[in-house]
C-alpha cells in the first residue's frame, strides 16, 4: 500500500478522535436538567419523549430503522412512526401501549444536557412515578386535551408538589385532536389552575402541544398562532437550575463508609449533602454530638482545599472521634436536629395495606433503623383534597402519620434537605419497599420525654425472686391448646416457688385491648400492647407466660427484640388446622366457615408459623400435662 493510500485513513482517524474530544469537551461544561413526564395513562408521555429524541437527532440510524419496523408491527399510529416505542422497552408495555416501569433517557442540545424519566400513568404504578420524581428538577405534567384534568393528573401533581419540585410545565397534549382549539386549552388551564392553588403550587407554565405531530415541541407551531409562549424544548433549555441551593446551607454529610486502608489512616467517606467544608472547620458528629475539626479532605485525585454539596469525599479529623456509617457530620455551630419521633407525609406503595404498630425498617440517608407507624392522622383525597379519617393506608394512598424509631436519628425537614428528610419504609420479612416518606418535623415529646433513672433495676427485682425474668410466648391456632398448656405451666411453676404471671389472649381483650377488633391492623396493635406489658413485667423480675394466636412472625419478632438476648422463649403449639377445627371448643371455626365471623385465623386470615421456635409441642401426640412438662424442662434448663 502506498503512502498516498495510507494518509487519508490516518487523517480520518485523527479527525474522528479530534471530533470526539471536542464533542466531549463541549458537553463537559453544559448544565444538566433532570425532569420527569407524568400524568394519567394515555396522555402521551412516552410519545412526547420519543419526539424530543427524534427532533434533537438523538436516534441512530439502526434505531430509526428498528423504530419504523416496530411502528408497523406493534405501533398504535396506523403504520406511521410511533415515537412511544423509543421509550416503552418492555414487551408488556409494547403489547398494551402503556408505560409500566420508569424509563430513563439521555439527550442533549447545543445549550444543555437532559436526563428524562418517563413515569407510568396507571394508578397501580404510582410508586414508580414517585421513584422517578425523587431526583427531578422539573416536571412535565401531561393532559390529554380531549380528557382534561383526571384523577391521576391530580394525584401526580400533588406528589410532584409534595416532593418539592417547583418548576412545573403543564403540557396540554393532543391539541391536533381538538382542532388546536384555543378555547379548549384555556378551559383546561383554568381547571388545573384552580387545583394547583388548592395544593399550594406556586406557579406552572402551560404549553399547548402535539407530541405526535411535533407542534410546539421544538419550534413554535403555525397551527396555534394564538399561543405566544416558548416551545417545550426552548423552556427546558432555559429553565433555571438552582445548583447553589444546597451549597448555601450549613454543612451536612452522611457517612457512608469508614475508610481504613491501613493502621495509619482513618477517614469518613460520603457525599456532601449540603454546604461547604474546608480543612480546619469545626464539625459535630451526630447523633453522639462529639466535636472536632476537619484535618483534610481526601479524594482519589489528591487533597482539596474545599468541597461543596454534591461532591463525594473522605474527611479526616484532628481527633479520634467515634464516627460510623449512618452518622451525620455537620457544622459544629449549626447542627441538624436529632429525634426519635416525627410527623411525616407517607405515600403507601405496597399492595398490602399499612399495619399501624408493626415494625418496619426505615432507611434515611445512609442509616437504617427500626420504626413503627401510628394510625394516620388523616388520608388525603387527591380529588377534593379533603382530610379523611382512616385507620390505615392502602396502595397509592397518601396520608400524614406519626413515626417512632428505635433510636434517635439526625434529620432535617424534607423541605429544607431532601437527603436528610426523605426516607423509605421496608418490610422486615420480605425486604420489599412499602412506602416513601417525607419528614415534616420532630414531635415535641421526643425531646421532652426521657428515661427516668431508678435505683432498683430489673436484675435486682429478679434476684430478689431468685429467678431469671423471661417471657414464654405460646403461639398457635385457635383450639391448639395454648391457654390450657400455659395455665398448667404456670401452676407447676407456682408450685416450685416461681413468681409468674399469665397474659391470656381472651382476658386482655376484656380490658387493655377491649377497643381492638380482629383485622390485621388490630391484631398487630394487640400484640404490640401485650409485648410492652410483658416487657414491663420482666422488669419486675417475673416469668411472664402469654397465650396468643399472634399470627404474624413480624410482631412476634418485635416482642423478641424488646427483650434481652435469651429472655424470649417462643413456644409453638403445633396443631394442624383440621385437628384444631375438629376440637372447636368455642364454636368459632363453625361461625367462620359460615361467614358469621370475619378475619378468623386459619380460615380467611393467615397464620405464619414460627420458623425457629425455641420449643415446639405437638398436641396431637402429647397430652396437655406432658406438653407442660416439656415446656418447663426447657425453661429451667436455660
Coordinates of C-alpha atoms in Angstrom, one line a residue:
X1 CA 0.0 0.0 0.0
X2 CA 1.4 3.4 -0.9
X3 CA 1.8 6.4 1.3
X4 CA -0.9 8.1 -0.8
X5 CA -3.5 5.5 0.2
X6 CA -2.4 5.4 3.8
X7 CA -2.6 9.2 4.5
X8 CA -6.4 9.6 4.1
X9 CA -7.1 6.8 6.5
X10 CA -4.6 8.2 9.1
X11 CA -6.0 11.7 8.8
X12 CA -9.6 10.5 9.0
X13 CA -8.9 8.6 12.3
X14 CA -7.2 11.6 13.7
X15 CA -10.1 13.8 12.8
X16 CA -12.6 11.4 14.3
X17 CA -10.6 11.4 17.5
X18 CA -10.4 15.2 17.5
X19 CA -14.1 15.5 16.9
X20 CA -14.9 13.1 19.8
X21 CA -12.6 15.1 22.1
X22 CA -14.1 18.4 21.0
X23 CA -17.6 16.9 21.5
X24 CA -16.8 15.7 25.0
X25 CA -15.2 19.0 25.9
X26 CA -18.2 20.9 24.6
X27 CA -20.6 18.8 26.7
X28 CA -18.5 18.8 29.8
X29 CA -19.4 22.3 30.8
X30 CA -23.1 22.2 30.0
X31 CA -25.7 22.2 32.7
X32 CA -27.7 19.1 33.4
X33 CA -31.5 19.2 33.8
X34 CA -33.3 16.2 35.2
X35 CA -37.0 16.1 34.5
X36 CA -40.0 13.7 34.5
X37 CA -43.1 13.3 32.4
X38 CA -46.2 12.3 34.4
X39 CA -49.9 12.4 34.2
X40 CA -52.7 10.0 33.5
X41 CA -52.5 6.9 31.3
X42 CA -52.6 7.5 27.5
X43 CA -51.8 11.2 27.9
X44 CA -48.8 10.8 25.6
X45 CA -45.8 10.8 27.9
X46 CA -43.7 8.3 26.0
X47 CA -44.7 9.8 22.7
X48 CA -43.5 13.2 23.9
X49 CA -40.1 11.9 24.9
X50 CA -39.7 9.9 21.7
X51 CA -40.5 13.0 19.7
X52 CA -37.9 15.0 21.7
X53 CA -35.3 12.3 21.0
X54 CA -36.2 12.2 17.3
X55 CA -36.2 16.0 16.8
X56 CA -32.9 16.5 18.7
X57 CA -31.4 13.8 16.5
X58 CA -30.5 11.5 19.4
X59 CA -31.5 8.4 17.4
X60 CA -29.0 6.3 15.5
X61 CA -29.8 5.0 12.0
X62 CA -30.3 1.5 13.2
X63 CA -32.6 2.6 16.0
X64 CA -34.6 4.6 13.4
X65 CA -34.9 1.6 11.2
X66 CA -36.0 -0.6 14.1
X67 CA -38.5 2.1 15.2
X68 CA -40.0 2.2 11.7
X69 CA -40.3 -1.6 11.6
X70 CA -41.8 -1.8 15.1
X71 CA -44.2 1.0 14.4
X72 CA -45.7 -1.1 11.6
X73 CA -45.7 -4.3 13.7
X74 CA -46.9 -3.1 17.1
X75 CA -47.4 0.6 16.8
X76 CA -50.6 2.5 17.5
X77 CA -50.4 5.1 14.7
X78 CA -51.6 3.1 11.8
X79 CA -48.2 2.3 10.4
X80 CA -46.7 5.8 10.9
X81 CA -43.9 6.3 13.3
X82 CA -44.9 5.6 16.9
X83 CA -42.5 7.6 18.9
X84 CA -43.6 6.0 22.2
X85 CA -41.8 2.8 21.1
X86 CA -38.5 4.6 21.6
X87 CA -39.2 4.6 25.4
X88 CA -41.6 1.7 26.1
X89 CA -39.0 -1.0 26.1
X90 CA -40.8 -3.8 28.0
X91 CA -42.7 -6.3 25.9
X92 CA -45.8 -5.8 28.2
X93 CA -45.6 -2.1 27.5
X94 CA -45.5 -2.5 23.8
X95 CA -48.3 -5.0 23.8
X96 CA -50.6 -2.8 25.8
X97 CA -49.4 0.6 24.6
X98 CA -48.7 1.8 28.2
X99 CA -45.7 2.5 30.4
X100 CA -45.1 0.2 33.4
X101 CA -41.6 0.8 34.6
X102 CA -39.7 4.1 34.9
X103 CA -37.6 4.6 31.7
X104 CA -34.7 7.0 31.8
X105 CA -33.3 8.6 28.6
X106 CA -30.4 11.0 28.0
X107 CA -30.3 13.6 25.3
X108 CA -28.6 16.9 24.7
X109 CA -28.9 20.1 22.7
X110 CA -26.3 22.8 22.0
X111 CA -27.4 24.5 25.2
X112 CA -28.0 21.8 27.8
X113 CA -27.9 18.1 28.7
X114 CA -31.0 16.3 29.9
X115 CA -32.0 13.1 31.7
X116 CA -35.7 12.5 31.4
X117 CA -37.7 9.9 33.4
X118 CA -40.8 8.6 31.6
X119 CA -43.1 7.6 34.5
X120 CA -46.2 5.3 34.3
X121 CA -49.7 6.7 34.3
X122 CA -51.6 3.8 35.7
X123 CA -52.7 4.1 39.3
X124 CA -51.1 0.8 40.3
X125 CA -47.7 2.1 39.2
X126 CA -47.9 5.4 41.1
X127 CA -45.0 4.1 43.3
X128 CA -42.8 4.1 40.1
X129 CA -43.8 7.7 39.4
X130 CA -42.6 8.7 43.0
X131 CA -39.2 7.0 42.3
X132 CA -38.7 9.0 39.1
X133 CA -39.8 12.3 40.7
X134 CA -37.4 11.9 43.7
X135 CA -34.4 13.2 41.7
X136 CA -36.1 15.5 39.2
X137 CA -35.6 19.3 38.9
X138 CA -38.6 19.9 36.7
X139 CA -41.9 18.0 36.0
X140 CA -43.8 18.0 32.7
X141 CA -47.4 17.1 33.6
X142 CA -49.3 16.0 30.6
X143 CA -53.0 16.3 30.0
X144 CA -55.0 14.8 27.1
X145 CA -56.8 17.8 25.6
X146 CA -59.8 15.6 25.0
X147 CA -60.0 14.3 28.6
X148 CA -59.0 17.3 30.7
X149 CA -57.9 17.1 34.3
X150 CA -58.2 13.5 35.6
X151 CA -57.7 11.8 39.0
X152 CA -54.2 10.7 38.1
X153 CA -53.4 14.2 36.9
X154 CA -54.3 15.4 40.4
X155 CA -52.5 12.6 42.2
X156 CA -49.3 13.1 40.2
X157 CA -49.5 16.9 40.6
X158 CA -50.0 16.5 44.4
X159 CA -47.0 14.2 44.6
X160 CA -44.8 16.5 42.5
X161 CA -45.6 19.4 44.7
X162 CA -45.2 17.2 47.9
X163 CA -41.7 16.1 46.7
X164 CA -40.6 19.8 46.3
X165 CA -40.5 20.1 42.5
X166 CA -41.3 23.8 41.9
X167 CA -40.6 24.1 38.1
X168 CA -43.8 22.7 36.6
X169 CA -44.8 22.5 32.9
X170 CA -48.5 21.8 32.1
X171 CA -48.3 20.2 28.6
X172 CA -51.8 20.1 27.2
X173 CA -51.2 17.3 24.6
X174 CA -53.0 16.0 21.5
X175 CA -54.2 19.5 20.6
X176 CA -54.4 18.3 17.0
X177 CA -57.3 16.1 18.1
X178 CA -59.4 19.0 19.3
X179 CA -58.7 21.2 16.2
X180 CA -56.0 23.2 18.0
X181 CA -58.8 24.9 19.9
X182 CA -57.7 27.9 22.0
X183 CA -60.9 27.8 24.0
X184 CA -60.3 24.1 25.0
X185 CA -56.7 24.9 26.0
X186 CA -57.7 27.8 28.3
X187 CA -60.6 25.8 29.7
X188 CA -58.1 23.1 30.8
X189 CA -55.6 25.6 32.2
X190 CA -58.3 27.3 34.2
X191 CA -59.4 24.0 35.7
X192 CA -55.9 23.0 36.5
X193 CA -55.0 26.4 38.0
X194 CA -57.9 26.0 40.5
X195 CA -56.5 22.7 41.7
X196 CA -52.9 24.0 41.7
X197 CA -53.9 26.8 44.0
X198 CA -55.5 24.4 46.4
X199 CA -52.4 22.3 46.8
X200 CA -50.1 25.3 47.2
X201 CA -48.4 25.0 43.8
X202 CA -46.9 28.5 43.3
X203 CA -46.8 28.6 39.5
X204 CA -46.8 26.5 36.4
X205 CA -46.2 27.1 32.6
X206 CA -49.0 25.9 30.3
X207 CA -47.9 24.9 26.8
X208 CA -50.3 23.5 24.1
X209 CA -48.6 20.7 22.2
X210 CA -49.0 17.7 20.0
X211 CA -46.3 15.2 20.8
X212 CA -47.1 13.1 17.8
X213 CA -47.2 15.9 15.2
X214 CA -44.4 17.9 16.9
X215 CA -46.5 21.1 17.4
X216 CA -44.7 23.4 19.9
X217 CA -42.3 20.7 20.8
X218 CA -39.0 22.1 19.4
X219 CA -40.2 25.1 17.5
X220 CA -43.4 27.2 17.6
X221 CA -46.3 25.7 15.7
X222 CA -48.1 27.6 12.9
X223 CA -51.2 25.7 13.8
X224 CA -51.5 27.7 17.1
X225 CA -50.6 31.3 16.3
X226 CA -52.6 32.4 19.4
X227 CA -50.0 30.9 21.7
X228 CA -47.2 33.3 22.4
X229 CA -45.1 31.3 24.9
X230 CA -42.0 29.2 24.4
X231 CA -41.9 25.8 22.8
X232 CA -41.3 22.9 25.2
X233 CA -37.7 22.4 24.3
X234 CA -37.0 26.1 24.5
X235 CA -38.3 26.2 28.0
X236 CA -36.4 23.0 29.0
X237 CA -33.2 24.7 27.7
X238 CA -33.8 27.9 29.6
X239 CA -35.4 26.7 32.8
X240 CA -33.4 27.8 35.8
X241 CA -31.5 25.2 37.8
X242 CA -30.7 26.3 41.3
X243 CA -27.5 24.4 41.7
X244 CA -26.4 26.6 44.6
X245 CA -29.5 26.0 46.8
X246 CA -27.8 23.2 48.9
X247 CA -24.4 24.9 48.8
X248 CA -25.8 27.9 50.6
X249 CA -27.0 25.8 53.5
X250 CA -25.0 24.7 56.6
X251 CA -22.6 21.7 56.0
X252 CA -24.1 18.2 56.1
X253 CA -22.5 14.9 55.1
X254 CA -24.0 11.4 55.9
X255 CA -21.2 8.9 56.5
X256 CA -21.5 6.1 54.0
X257 CA -18.2 4.3 54.8
X258 CA -15.4 4.3 57.3
X259 CA -12.2 4.3 55.1
X260 CA -9.5 2.3 56.9
X261 CA -7.0 1.0 54.3
X262 CA -4.2 0.7 57.0
X263 CA -3.4 1.4 60.6
X264 CA -2.2 4.9 59.8
X265 CA -5.3 6.2 58.0
X266 CA -8.9 6.6 59.2
X267 CA -11.3 8.6 57.1
X268 CA -15.1 9.0 56.7
X269 CA -16.4 8.8 53.2
X270 CA -19.7 10.1 51.9
X271 CA -21.4 12.6 49.5
X272 CA -21.8 16.1 50.8
X273 CA -25.5 16.8 51.1
X274 CA -25.3 20.5 51.8
X275 CA -22.9 23.3 52.4
X276 CA -19.2 23.7 52.1
X277 CA -16.3 22.2 54.2
X278 CA -12.7 23.2 54.5
X279 CA -9.7 21.9 56.5
X280 CA -9.8 23.5 59.9
X281 CA -13.6 23.7 60.1
X282 CA -15.2 22.8 63.4
X283 CA -17.6 20.0 62.9
X284 CA -20.0 17.9 65.0
X285 CA -20.8 14.2 64.6
X286 CA -24.5 13.3 65.2
X287 CA -26.3 11.7 67.0
X288 CA -23.4 11.5 69.5
X289 CA -22.8 15.2 69.5
X290 CA -19.0 14.8 69.6
X291 CA -17.0 17.8 68.2
X292 CA -13.6 18.0 66.4
X293 CA -12.1 19.8 63.4
X294 CA -11.5 18.7 59.8
X295 CA -7.9 17.7 59.2
X296 CA -8.0 17.0 55.5
X297 CA -10.4 16.5 52.5
X298 CA -9.2 13.4 50.6
X299 CA -10.1 12.4 47.1
X300 CA -8.6 10.0 44.5
X301 CA -7.1 13.0 42.7
X302 CA -5.5 14.4 45.8
X303 CA -6.4 16.6 48.8
X304 CA -8.8 19.5 48.4
X305 CA -8.8 23.0 49.9
X306 CA -12.6 22.9 50.0
X307 CA -15.5 20.6 49.0
X308 CA -19.1 21.6 48.2
X309 CA -22.6 19.9 48.1
X310 CA -22.7 17.1 45.5
X311 CA -19.0 16.1 45.8
X312 CA -18.0 12.7 47.2
X313 CA -15.0 12.9 49.5
X314 CA -13.3 11.4 52.5
X315 CA -12.8 13.6 55.6
X316 CA -10.2 13.0 58.2
X317 CA -10.4 14.5 61.7
X318 CA -7.8 16.1 64.1
X319 CA -9.1 14.0 67.0
X320 CA -10.0 10.3 67.5
X321 CA -13.8 10.8 67.5
X322 CA -16.2 7.9 67.3
X323 CA -18.0 8.0 63.9
X324 CA -19.5 5.3 61.8
X325 CA -21.8 4.6 58.9
X326 CA -25.2 6.3 59.3
X327 CA -23.8 9.2 61.4
X328 CA -24.1 12.7 60.0
X329 CA -21.2 15.2 60.1
X330 CA -22.4 18.8 60.4
X331 CA -21.1 22.2 61.1
X332 CA -20.4 22.4 64.8
X333 CA -22.3 25.6 65.4
X334 CA -25.3 24.7 63.1
X335 CA -26.1 21.0 63.7
X336 CA -29.3 19.4 62.4
X337 CA -31.9 18.0 64.8
X338 CA -31.8 14.6 66.4
X339 CA -35.1 12.9 67.4
X340 CA -36.9 9.6 67.6
X341 CA -40.5 10.7 66.9
X342 CA -41.7 12.6 63.8
X343 CA -44.7 13.7 61.9
X344 CA -44.3 12.7 58.2
X345 CA -46.2 12.5 55.0
X346 CA -46.4 8.9 53.7
X347 CA -47.1 7.6 50.2
X348 CA -48.0 3.9 50.6
X349 CA -46.6 1.8 47.8
X350 CA -47.4 -1.8 48.7
X351 CA -50.4 -3.9 47.7
X352 CA -50.8 -5.0 51.4
X353 CA -52.2 -2.2 53.5
X354 CA -50.2 -0.4 56.2
X355 CA -50.4 -2.1 59.6
X356 CA -50.1 0.6 62.3
X357 CA -47.9 -0.6 65.2
X358 CA -46.0 -3.1 63.0
X359 CA -42.2 -2.6 63.0
X360 CA -40.7 -1.6 59.6
X361 CA -37.2 -0.8 58.6
X362 CA -36.7 2.9 58.0
X363 CA -33.9 3.9 55.7
X364 CA -32.9 7.6 55.8
X365 CA -29.7 8.8 54.3
X366 CA -27.1 6.1 55.0
X367 CA -28.8 4.9 58.2
X368 CA -31.3 2.1 58.7
X369 CA -33.4 1.9 61.9
X370 CA -36.5 0.1 63.1
X371 CA -39.6 2.2 63.1
X372 CA -43.3 1.9 63.9
X373 CA -46.1 3.9 62.3
X374 CA -49.2 5.2 64.1
X375 CA -52.7 5.2 62.6
X376 CA -52.9 8.0 60.1
X377 CA -53.8 11.4 61.4
X378 CA -55.6 11.7 58.1
X379 CA -55.6 10.4 54.5
X380 CA -55.7 12.9 51.6
X381 CA -58.4 12.6 48.9
X382 CA -56.5 13.8 45.8
X383 CA -59.7 14.8 44.0
X384 CA -61.2 17.0 46.7
X385 CA -58.1 17.5 49.0
X386 CA -60.2 16.6 51.9
X387 CA -58.5 15.1 55.0
X388 CA -60.2 11.8 55.6
X389 CA -60.3 9.8 58.8
X390 CA -58.5 6.5 58.2
X391 CA -57.2 3.6 60.3
X392 CA -54.7 2.5 57.6
X393 CA -53.3 3.3 54.2
X394 CA -53.8 1.2 51.1
X395 CA -51.9 1.1 47.8
X396 CA -51.1 4.6 46.4
X397 CA -52.8 6.3 49.4
X398 CA -51.2 9.5 50.8
X399 CA -51.5 10.3 54.4
X400 CA -49.9 12.0 57.4
X401 CA -48.7 9.8 60.3
X402 CA -46.5 9.9 63.4
X403 CA -43.4 7.7 63.2
X404 CA -41.3 6.4 66.1
X405 CA -37.8 5.0 65.6
X406 CA -35.9 2.7 68.0
X407 CA -33.2 5.2 68.5
X408 CA -32.6 8.9 67.8
X409 CA -31.6 9.8 64.3
X410 CA -30.2 13.0 62.7
X411 CA -32.7 14.6 60.3
X412 CA -34.0 17.8 58.7
X413 CA -37.4 18.6 57.3
X414 CA -37.7 17.4 53.8
X415 CA -38.5 20.9 52.5
X416 CA -35.1 22.0 53.8
X417 CA -32.9 19.0 52.9
X418 CA -34.4 16.0 50.9
X419 CA -31.4 13.8 51.7
X420 CA -32.0 14.0 55.5
X421 CA -35.7 14.4 55.3
X422 CA -36.8 11.8 52.8
X423 CA -37.0 8.1 53.8
X424 CA -38.4 4.7 52.7
X425 CA -40.1 2.0 54.8
X426 CA -39.1 -1.6 54.2
X427 CA -41.0 -4.7 55.2
X428 CA -38.7 -6.6 57.5
X429 CA -39.8 -10.1 56.4
X430 CA -40.0 -9.6 52.6
X431 CA -37.5 -6.7 52.2
X432 CA -40.0 -5.0 49.9
X433 CA -40.1 -1.2 49.9
X434 CA -43.6 -0.4 51.1
X435 CA -43.7 3.4 51.5
X436 CA -41.9 6.6 50.8
X437 CA -42.0 9.3 53.4
X438 CA -41.2 13.0 53.9
X439 CA -40.4 14.3 57.4
X440 CA -42.3 17.4 58.5
X441 CA -40.9 18.0 62.0
X442 CA -39.9 16.2 65.2
X443 CA -42.7 15.7 67.8
X444 CA -42.1 17.7 70.9
X445 CA -42.4 14.7 73.2
X446 CA -39.3 13.2 71.5
X447 CA -37.3 16.0 73.3
X448 CA -39.4 16.2 76.4
X449 CA -39.7 12.6 77.4
X450 CA -36.6 10.9 78.9
X451 CA -35.9 7.6 80.7
X452 CA -36.1 8.2 84.4
X453 CA -33.2 6.6 86.3
X454 CA -34.3 4.2 89.1
X455 CA -32.2 2.6 91.9
X456 CA -33.9 -0.8 91.8
X457 CA -33.3 -2.3 88.4
X458 CA -34.7 -5.4 86.7
X459 CA -31.7 -7.5 87.8
X460 CA -32.4 -6.6 91.4
X461 CA -36.1 -7.5 91.1
X462 CA -35.3 -10.9 89.6
X463 CA -32.5 -11.6 92.1
X464 CA -35.0 -11.0 95.0
X465 CA -37.2 -13.6 93.5
X466 CA -34.3 -16.0 92.9
X467 CA -35.1 -16.4 89.2
X468 CA -34.3 -15.2 85.8
X469 CA -37.0 -13.0 84.2
X470 CA -38.4 -14.4 81.0
X471 CA -41.2 -14.2 78.5
X472 CA -42.6 -17.6 77.5
X473 CA -44.6 -16.9 74.3
X474 CA -47.2 -19.5 73.4
X475 CA -48.4 -19.2 69.8
X476 CA -50.6 -21.4 67.7
X477 CA -54.0 -21.7 66.0
X478 CA -57.3 -21.2 67.9
X479 CA -58.1 -24.5 69.5
X480 CA -54.5 -25.7 69.6
X481 CA -54.3 -25.8 73.4
X482 CA -52.2 -22.7 74.1
X483 CA -54.2 -21.4 77.0
X484 CA -54.6 -24.9 78.6
X485 CA -50.9 -25.6 78.4
X486 CA -49.8 -22.1 79.5
X487 CA -52.2 -22.4 82.5
X488 CA -50.7 -25.8 83.5
X489 CA -47.1 -24.4 83.1
X490 CA -48.0 -21.5 85.5
X491 CA -49.5 -23.9 88.1
X492 CA -46.4 -26.1 88.1
X493 CA -44.0 -23.1 88.2
X494 CA -46.0 -21.6 91.1
X495 CA -45.8 -24.9 93.0
X496 CA -42.0 -24.6 92.5
X497 CA -42.0 -21.2 94.2
X498 CA -41.5 -19.2 91.0
X499 CA -43.1 -15.8 90.5
X500 CA -45.1 -15.8 87.4
X501 CA -48.0 -14.0 85.6
X502 CA -50.1 -15.3 82.7
X503 CA -51.4 -12.9 80.0
X504 CA -54.1 -14.7 78.1
X505 CA -55.4 -13.6 74.7
X506 CA -59.1 -13.6 75.7
X507 CA -58.5 -12.0 79.1
X508 CA -56.6 -8.9 77.9
X509 CA -59.4 -8.1 75.4
X510 CA -61.8 -7.5 78.3
X511 CA -59.7 -4.5 79.5
X512 CA -56.4 -3.4 78.0
X513 CA -57.4 -4.3 74.4
X514 CA -61.2 -4.1 74.5
X515 CA -61.1 -1.4 71.8
X516 CA -59.5 -3.7 69.2
X517 CA -61.1 -5.9 66.7
X518 CA -59.7 -8.7 64.6
X519 CA -58.5 -7.0 61.5
X520 CA -54.8 -7.5 60.6
X521 CA -54.1 -3.9 61.8
X522 CA -55.9 -4.6 65.1
X523 CA -54.1 -7.9 65.6
X524 CA -50.7 -6.0 65.2
X525 CA -51.7 -3.4 67.8
X526 CA -53.0 -6.2 70.1
X527 CA -49.6 -7.9 70.2
X528 CA -47.7 -4.6 70.4
X529 CA -49.5 -3.6 73.6
X530 CA -49.1 -7.1 75.1
X531 CA -45.4 -7.1 74.2
X532 CA -44.9 -3.7 76.1
X533 CA -46.8 -5.0 79.1
X534 CA -44.8 -8.3 79.1
X535 CA -41.5 -6.3 79.0
X536 CA -42.6 -4.2 82.0
X537 CA -43.4 -7.4 83.9
X538 CA -40.0 -8.8 83.2
X539 CA -38.6 -5.5 84.5
X540 CA -40.3 -6.5 87.7
X541 CA -38.4 -9.8 87.6
X542 CA -41.4 -12.0 86.7
X543 CA -41.6 -15.1 84.4
X544 CA -44.3 -13.9 82.0
X545 CA -46.4 -16.5 80.2
X546 CA -48.5 -15.4 77.2
X547 CA -51.1 -17.3 75.2
X548 CA -52.0 -15.6 72.0
X549 CA -52.6 -16.7 68.4
X550 CA -50.2 -13.9 67.4
X551 CA -50.4 -14.9 63.8
X552 CA -47.7 -12.8 62.3
X553 CA -43.9 -13.5 62.6
X554 CA -43.1 -9.8 62.4
X555 CA -45.0 -9.0 65.6
X556 CA -43.5 -12.0 67.5
X557 CA -40.1 -10.8 66.3
X558 CA -40.9 -7.3 67.6
X559 CA -41.6 -8.6 71.1
X560 CA -38.5 -10.8 71.0
X561 CA -36.4 -7.6 70.2
X562 CA -37.9 -5.9 73.2
X563 CA -36.2 -8.4 75.5
X564 CA -32.6 -9.1 76.3
X565 CA -31.0 -11.9 74.4
X566 CA -32.2 -15.3 75.7
X567 CA -35.2 -13.9 77.7
X568 CA -37.8 -14.5 75.0
X569 CA -38.8 -18.2 74.6
X570 CA -41.2 -18.9 71.7
X571 CA -43.4 -22.0 72.2
X572 CA -45.1 -23.2 69.0
X573 CA -48.2 -25.2 69.9
X574 CA -48.1 -27.1 66.7
X575 CA -51.6 -28.4 66.0
X576 CA -52.8 -29.0 62.4
X577 CA -55.8 -26.9 61.2
X578 CA -58.1 -29.9 60.8
X579 CA -57.4 -31.1 64.4
X580 CA -57.9 -27.6 65.9
X581 CA -61.1 -27.2 63.9
X582 CA -62.4 -30.6 65.0
X583 CA -62.0 -29.5 68.6
X584 CA -63.7 -26.1 68.1
X585 CA -64.4 -25.7 71.8
X586 CA -65.8 -22.2 71.4
X587 CA -67.6 -22.8 68.1
X588 CA -65.5 -20.2 66.3
X589 CA -64.5 -22.3 63.3
X590 CA -68.1 -23.1 62.6
X591 CA -69.0 -19.4 62.6
X592 CA -66.0 -18.6 60.4
X593 CA -66.9 -21.3 57.9
X594 CA -70.5 -20.0 57.7
X595 CA -69.3 -16.4 57.2
X596 CA -70.5 -15.1 60.5
X597 CA -67.0 -14.5 61.8
X598 CA -64.7 -12.5 59.6
X599 CA -60.8 -12.3 59.7
X600 CA -60.6 -15.6 61.6
X601 CA -57.0 -17.1 61.6
X602 CA -56.7 -20.2 59.6
X603 CA -59.9 -19.6 57.6
X604 CA -59.8 -16.1 56.0
X605 CA -56.8 -14.6 57.8
X606 CA -53.3 -16.2 57.6
X607 CA -51.2 -17.8 60.3
X608 CA -47.5 -17.6 59.9
X609 CA -45.9 -20.5 61.8
X610 CA -42.6 -19.9 63.6
X611 CA -39.6 -20.8 61.6
X612 CA -37.2 -21.4 64.5
X613 CA -39.2 -21.6 67.8
X614 CA -37.2 -22.5 70.9
X615 CA -39.8 -25.1 71.8
X616 CA -42.3 -27.0 69.7
X617 CA -45.0 -29.1 71.2
X618 CA -47.3 -31.4 69.3
X619 CA -50.7 -31.6 71.0
X620 CA -51.7 -34.5 68.7
X621 CA -49.0 -36.7 70.1
X622 CA -48.8 -35.2 73.6
X623 CA -51.3 -34.6 76.4
X624 CA -51.6 -31.2 77.9
X625 CA -49.7 -32.4 81.0
X626 CA -46.9 -33.9 79.0
X627 CA -46.6 -30.7 76.9
X628 CA -46.5 -28.6 80.0
X629 CA -43.7 -30.7 81.5
X630 CA -41.7 -30.4 78.2
X631 CA -42.0 -26.6 78.3
X632 CA -41.0 -26.4 82.0
X633 CA -38.0 -28.7 81.4
X634 CA -36.9 -26.5 78.6
X635 CA -37.3 -23.3 80.6
X636 CA -35.4 -24.5 83.6
X637 CA -32.6 -25.8 81.6
X638 CA -31.8 -22.4 80.1

